[in-house]
Amino acid sequence: MFVDSARIYIKAGDGGNGAVSFHREKYISKGGPDGGDGGKGGDVVFIVDEGLRTLQDFRYRTRYKAENGQNGGGSNCSGRSGEDLTIKVPPGTLIRDEQTGRILADMVKPGQRTVIAKGGRGGAGNQHFATPTRQVPSFAKPGEPGEEMWVILELKLLADVGLIGFPNVGKSTILSMVTAAQPKIANYHFTTIDPNLGVVNIDAENAFVMADIPGIIEGAHQGVGLGHEFLKHIERTKLLIHVVDISGSEGRDPIEDFEIINDELKKYNPVLFERPQIIAANKMDVTGAQENLEKFRKVVEPKGYKIFPISAAANKGLKELVYYAAQKVKELPDIILTGDEKDEVVYTAVEEEPFKVRKENNVFVVEGSWVMKLVKSTNFDNYESLQYFQRAIRKKGVVDALENMGINEGDTVRMYDLEFEYYR
């Protein structure tokens, strides 16, 4: 079964908690704090595995969690870091953040590794909070939570050349004749329901990967037929070979077929319409093909398309077609998939503001990644830890921001799960 999309939940490991500990040794009355730090949580790492061809494994397992870091101990002992979780994907897998739709990584090269979710930092032990005026700190910081998200995996085949066209025009036959691939071939529509790949070996220095994309029909970009499932696989190809039944053996007009397919490409993704394209006028061995070819040339060649008359079944004209395709593939740049709003392959989130303040139903709401980490790392039952929290929000400017928004004594402030009344 060819599975080319999946939705999975990933969770990096949480950092271990820092320890509250004091040195105890015979004849040493004041050993001081020696609580160790918590270990870092494991990352979620994606790696390209050449042996995989589909995303089928992700149909049976949809949740992945890395190991948490261990808690710190006494005697300045740090906790062990959690092990990274490695997730293997086939070449050509695109990873998107489900919430934002942005590309997180384009997994193309064999062995490529990308960290998608980072493990939380371990909490600091109480040894770090000793000062000349606070020599016996009785608090430590909890570990930070690891990143978590739902991601969409999309497999877009890694092929240099894509065969496109209506069903039953001979795409699978061409693939079987010029590569070692053995696609299913039959004289009915939608014989090919999964994309097929094959390697075209011309000589020691010239070879390229060719993909047979299942037949596209009118309305494919809107979900009609089978083609809409596989239009995305054309996105990586450098060159398109547009296969046309030039004989019109099924009562269709080759010119109309050509225009319909290109219209579908334009509607699905305008970039695909601009992709270099050559035409394989197939079934030249059928009666009436030569006459149709002349009509076809008059309309299509002025638009800049190069036409190769072929008969895939009789293995005629294929040599010229693949030699020309090989030359074009060498000249064309690699296709890199990126988000619409970004030029880089891997999306790296810009660090957001440490906090934002807004008013909601007379409650002052303070939000932000820094605020969330601070709240989660504070023990509000411990006086010293609470003092640390108060100093931190004042130093960061949270108090100034609240006062600039007109907060008064007794007003309510909410920071995620924490809610308190404001007093100067």
XYZ file of C-alpha atoms in Angstrom:
424
model
C 0.000 0.000 0.000
C 1.340 3.394 -0.992
C 0.776 5.868 1.855
C 1.982 9.387 1.138
C 0.591 11.434 4.022
C 0.314 11.038 7.782
C -0.553 13.064 10.878
C 1.436 12.368 14.041
C 1.936 13.874 17.492
C 5.501 14.417 18.689
C 6.634 15.349 22.193
C 10.201 16.060 23.229
C 11.296 14.992 26.699
C 10.803 17.248 29.702
C 13.859 18.449 31.558
C 14.579 16.905 34.939
C 13.995 18.907 38.110
C 16.839 20.529 39.985
C 17.510 19.142 43.466
C 17.318 20.840 46.849
C 20.140 19.384 48.887
C 22.721 20.445 51.484
C 26.128 18.984 52.046
C 26.211 16.707 55.075
C 29.542 15.449 56.346
C 30.897 14.588 59.731
C 32.716 17.477 61.424
C 31.466 19.924 58.735
C 28.601 21.894 60.221
C 27.832 24.177 57.279
C 28.417 22.321 54.052
C 26.220 24.591 51.974
C 23.817 23.794 49.138
C 24.823 20.998 46.750
C 21.647 20.241 44.795
C 22.467 19.047 41.265
C 20.824 20.107 38.019
C 18.189 18.109 36.194
C 19.083 16.464 32.896
C 17.949 17.797 29.539
C 14.960 16.146 27.870
C 15.528 14.160 24.699
C 14.930 15.748 21.297
C 12.649 14.380 18.582
C 14.885 13.869 15.551
C 13.788 12.944 12.026
C 16.239 11.087 9.805
C 16.019 10.070 6.149
C 16.130 6.297 5.599
C 16.801 5.244 1.993
C 15.153 1.886 2.647
C 11.710 3.398 3.216
C 9.362 4.167 0.345
C 6.039 5.067 2.015
C 4.652 6.520 5.258
C 2.692 3.349 5.971
C 4.241 2.780 9.422
C 2.680 6.014 10.669
C -0.816 4.623 10.102
C -0.354 2.265 13.043
C 1.507 4.542 15.432
C 0.638 8.212 15.684
C 2.227 9.352 18.970
C 5.954 9.686 19.600
C 7.563 10.860 22.834
C 11.233 11.266 23.685
C 12.674 10.350 27.082
C 12.523 12.833 29.957
C 15.671 14.039 31.680
C 16.352 12.648 35.137
C 16.114 14.760 38.269
C 19.240 16.148 39.874
C 20.613 14.688 43.078
C 22.667 15.686 46.081
C 26.432 16.124 46.133
C 26.192 18.270 42.981
C 25.105 15.245 40.939
C 23.332 16.191 37.718
C 20.554 14.056 36.303
C 21.110 12.056 33.137
C 19.830 13.638 29.938
C 16.983 11.861 28.186
C 17.719 9.907 25.022
C 16.714 11.465 21.716
C 13.865 9.833 19.828
C 14.770 9.116 16.200
C 11.951 8.856 13.659
C 12.847 7.447 10.229
C 11.130 8.777 7.121
C 11.572 8.040 3.408
C 13.467 10.447 1.134
C 11.223 13.249 -0.065
C 9.237 13.684 3.144
C 8.018 17.172 3.920
C 7.273 17.974 7.587
C 4.711 20.672 8.353
C 3.477 22.194 11.591
C -0.238 21.356 11.564
C -1.203 24.511 13.436
C 0.614 27.030 11.226
C 0.995 25.024 8.017
C 4.641 26.066 7.772
C 7.357 23.782 6.511
C 9.584 22.621 9.358
C 11.891 20.465 7.272
C 12.305 19.101 3.763
C 13.874 15.671 4.219
C 15.651 14.909 0.971
C 19.237 13.664 1.363
C 19.968 10.139 2.647
C 21.047 10.279 6.284
C 19.789 13.855 6.713
C 18.953 14.592 10.364
C 16.733 17.397 11.609
C 15.605 18.197 15.143
C 11.916 19.087 14.997
C 11.047 19.213 18.711
C 13.684 20.211 21.270
C 13.844 18.708 24.716
C 13.303 20.908 27.753
C 16.277 22.212 29.698
C 16.943 20.676 33.064
C 16.095 22.699 36.141
C 18.878 24.324 38.168
C 19.691 22.838 41.566
C 19.689 24.993 44.691
C 23.492 25.348 44.517
C 22.945 28.020 41.833
C 20.766 30.221 44.052
C 23.205 30.763 46.902
C 24.174 34.407 47.447
C 25.964 36.264 50.244
C 22.556 37.189 51.672
C 20.841 33.858 50.882
C 23.293 31.201 51.896
C 20.745 28.434 52.433
C 18.439 28.479 49.371
C 15.603 26.055 49.954
C 14.318 25.943 46.410
C 15.387 24.720 42.984
C 13.937 25.080 39.511
C 11.809 22.416 37.866
C 12.765 21.233 34.411
C 11.273 22.935 31.394
C 8.704 21.058 29.317
C 9.782 19.668 25.962
C 8.286 21.013 22.763
C 5.193 19.230 21.507
C 3.093 19.533 18.380
C 1.052 17.738 15.767
C 2.889 17.539 12.458
C 1.794 16.568 8.970
C 4.120 14.323 6.978
C 3.804 14.570 3.191
C 5.769 12.291 0.901
C 6.621 13.972 -2.393
C 8.554 11.564 -4.561
C 12.138 12.353 -5.453
C 12.064 12.118 -9.234
C 13.938 14.183 -11.811
C 11.345 13.612 -14.510
C 7.598 13.156 -14.129
C 5.327 11.507 -16.687
C 1.971 13.277 -16.764
C -1.125 12.984 -18.916
C -4.609 11.538 -19.107
C -5.240 7.916 -18.052
C -4.391 5.226 -20.588
C -2.114 7.380 -22.776
C 0.902 5.084 -22.263
C 2.822 6.559 -19.318
C 3.336 3.181 -17.624
C 4.410 1.605 -20.889
C 7.046 4.307 -21.375
C 8.346 3.746 -17.820
C 8.547 -0.021 -18.356
C 10.423 0.387 -21.643
C 13.114 2.846 -20.463
C 13.652 1.593 -16.880
C 13.687 -1.674 -14.975
C 10.406 -0.772 -13.251
C 7.499 -3.142 -13.803
C 4.315 -1.114 -13.399
C 0.921 -2.703 -13.951
C -0.117 -2.171 -17.566
C -3.618 -2.748 -18.926
C -5.942 -1.222 -21.491
C -8.309 0.522 -19.105
C -8.375 3.804 -17.244
C -6.665 4.156 -13.875
C -4.567 1.033 -14.230
C -1.943 2.965 -12.286
C -3.277 3.922 -8.864
C 0.110 4.388 -7.150
C 3.087 6.421 -8.425
C 5.856 4.259 -9.859
C 9.554 5.097 -9.922
C 12.294 3.875 -12.206
C 15.900 4.795 -12.987
C 16.792 5.621 -16.585
C 20.423 4.560 -17.113
C 21.853 6.030 -20.299
C 25.560 5.664 -19.585
C 27.980 5.816 -16.642
C 27.556 9.558 -16.227
C 23.963 10.036 -17.308
C 21.085 8.657 -15.303
C 17.914 10.088 -13.842
C 14.854 9.011 -11.879
C 11.537 8.944 -13.700
C 8.114 8.829 -12.029
C 4.881 7.624 -13.581
C 2.195 9.823 -12.014
C -1.331 8.306 -12.010
C -3.639 9.770 -14.640
C -4.882 13.310 -14.145
C -8.290 14.325 -15.482
C -10.281 17.507 -15.667
C -11.130 18.756 -12.173
C -8.239 16.871 -10.526
C -7.202 19.974 -8.559
C -10.649 19.881 -6.917
C -10.476 16.181 -6.055
C -11.962 14.630 -9.192
C -10.579 11.208 -10.129
C -7.313 9.876 -8.731
C -4.892 12.505 -10.002
C -5.492 14.995 -7.203
C -3.935 12.521 -4.760
C -0.668 12.605 -6.678
C -0.357 16.104 -8.110
C 1.969 16.904 -5.214
C 4.459 14.311 -6.466
C 5.070 16.423 -9.559
C 6.286 19.321 -7.409
C 9.818 17.924 -6.976
C 10.394 17.058 -10.641
C 12.778 19.198 -12.667
C 11.177 18.263 -15.979
C 7.733 17.073 -17.041
C 7.141 14.722 -19.973
C 3.585 15.343 -21.063
C 2.329 12.141 -22.694
C -0.450 12.637 -25.234
C -2.424 9.973 -27.124
C -1.789 11.563 -30.511
C -3.907 8.948 -32.263
C -7.094 10.027 -30.496
C -7.893 6.320 -30.229
C -10.440 6.865 -27.472
C -12.273 9.605 -29.310
C -10.519 12.465 -27.479
C -8.818 15.460 -29.038
C -5.025 15.479 -28.303
C -4.928 19.295 -28.322
C -7.815 19.536 -25.886
C -6.252 16.870 -23.626
C -2.967 18.793 -23.592
C -4.666 22.046 -22.628
C -6.837 20.432 -19.928
C -3.844 18.861 -18.164
C -1.884 22.112 -18.221
C -4.925 23.952 -16.894
C -5.097 21.490 -13.995
C -1.413 22.080 -13.221
C -1.945 25.840 -13.217
C -4.968 25.603 -10.901
C -3.219 23.238 -8.481
C 0.034 25.193 -8.355
C 0.962 27.908 -10.882
C 4.645 27.047 -10.386
C 4.026 23.622 -11.947
C 2.625 25.206 -15.080
C 5.931 27.054 -15.500
C 7.983 23.869 -15.015
C 9.945 22.848 -18.176
C 7.835 20.463 -20.218
C 8.416 18.314 -23.291
C 5.745 16.380 -25.154
C 5.710 12.686 -25.978
C 3.203 12.218 -28.794
C 2.482 8.543 -28.196
C 0.736 5.829 -30.242
C 2.227 6.960 -33.529
C 1.750 3.400 -34.809
C -2.027 3.817 -34.761
C -3.919 4.861 -37.887
C -4.600 8.588 -38.050
C -1.775 9.537 -35.695
C 0.351 11.286 -38.328
C -2.491 13.543 -39.418
C -3.266 14.442 -35.795
C 0.414 15.129 -35.155
C 0.529 17.790 -37.881
C -2.500 19.563 -36.404
C -0.992 19.248 -32.933
C 2.335 20.758 -34.027
C 0.675 23.830 -35.534
C -1.008 24.676 -32.232
C 1.558 23.575 -29.646
C 5.022 24.173 -31.151
C 4.540 27.969 -31.418
C 4.129 27.970 -27.626
C 7.718 26.740 -27.257
C 7.125 23.043 -26.534
C 9.383 20.384 -28.083
C 7.481 17.380 -29.440
C 8.799 13.809 -29.721
C 6.690 11.428 -31.818
C 6.950 7.986 -30.217
C 5.359 4.582 -30.012
C 5.988 3.215 -26.532
C 4.466 -0.176 -27.339
C 6.745 -0.582 -30.392
C 9.751 1.038 -28.621
C 10.126 3.697 -31.316
C 11.352 7.215 -30.626
C 12.033 6.537 -26.916
C 15.820 6.764 -27.275
C 15.655 10.329 -28.600
C 13.151 11.258 -25.882
C 15.224 10.019 -22.924
C 18.503 11.406 -24.292
C 16.965 14.841 -24.587
C 15.410 14.516 -21.115
C 18.771 13.518 -19.623
C 20.423 16.592 -21.108
C 17.694 18.886 -19.776
C 17.898 17.335 -16.297
C 21.622 18.116 -16.142
C 20.958 21.751 -17.064
C 18.055 22.376 -14.689
C 18.522 23.302 -11.003
C 17.300 21.095 -8.181
C 13.786 21.775 -6.926
C 13.647 22.831 -3.279
C 10.262 22.961 -1.611
C 9.690 25.852 0.765
C 6.824 27.584 2.466
C 5.075 30.329 0.536
C 6.349 32.968 2.916
C 9.897 31.651 3.398
C 12.845 31.050 1.106
C 14.801 28.678 3.319
C 14.308 24.932 3.281
C 14.014 24.515 7.020
C 11.722 26.871 8.863
C 13.279 28.255 12.022
C 10.873 30.133 14.231
C 11.939 33.651 15.077
C 12.167 34.015 18.830
C 8.967 35.649 19.967
C 8.676 38.504 22.429
C 9.239 37.322 26.030
C 5.724 38.382 27.009
C 2.568 40.129 25.856
C -0.024 41.853 28.011
C -3.696 42.191 27.130
C -6.897 42.909 28.993
C -9.735 40.433 28.961
C -12.940 41.018 30.970
C -11.148 43.305 33.472
C -8.399 40.717 33.917
C -4.824 41.553 32.856
C -3.508 38.523 30.955
C 0.256 38.070 30.606
C 1.328 35.496 27.999
C 4.466 34.340 26.223
C 6.943 31.475 26.164
C 9.166 33.131 28.775
C 6.190 33.679 31.089
C 5.048 30.075 30.712
C 8.519 28.751 31.562
C 8.783 31.058 34.583
C 5.405 30.018 35.967
C 6.175 26.323 35.488
C 9.595 26.698 37.121
C 8.400 28.513 40.267
C 7.407 26.828 43.511
C 4.822 29.276 44.844
C 4.639 27.428 48.181
C 8.249 28.387 48.876
C 8.868 31.959 50.022
C 12.329 32.237 48.474
C 11.088 30.836 45.160
C 8.203 33.317 45.208
C 10.643 36.173 45.802
C 12.675 34.957 42.816
C 9.510 35.032 40.684
C 8.685 38.595 41.772
C 12.179 39.834 40.993
C 12.144 38.096 37.609
C 8.901 39.697 36.356
C 10.022 43.125 37.587
C 13.438 42.795 35.954
C 11.885 41.603 32.662
C 9.551 44.591 32.536
C 6.247 42.833 33.159
C 5.360 45.109 36.066
C 6.141 48.238 34.024
C 4.006 46.947 31.151
C 1.059 46.309 33.489
C 1.332 49.792 34.978
C 1.519 51.334 31.512
C -1.767 49.618 30.712
C -3.359 51.259 33.764
C -3.446 48.430 36.289
C -4.572 49.394 39.789
C -4.063 47.767 43.162
C -6.464 44.880 43.623
C -6.809 44.165 39.886
C -6.490 40.548 38.805
C -3.509 39.293 36.825
C -3.526 35.907 35.086
C -0.418 34.089 33.888
C -1.601 30.760 32.514
C -2.611 28.649 35.549
C -1.508 31.344 37.987
C -3.968 34.088 39.012
C -3.266 36.742 41.644
C -4.214 40.252 42.730
C -1.797 43.060 41.916
C -0.237 45.133 44.729
C 2.673 47.523 44.429
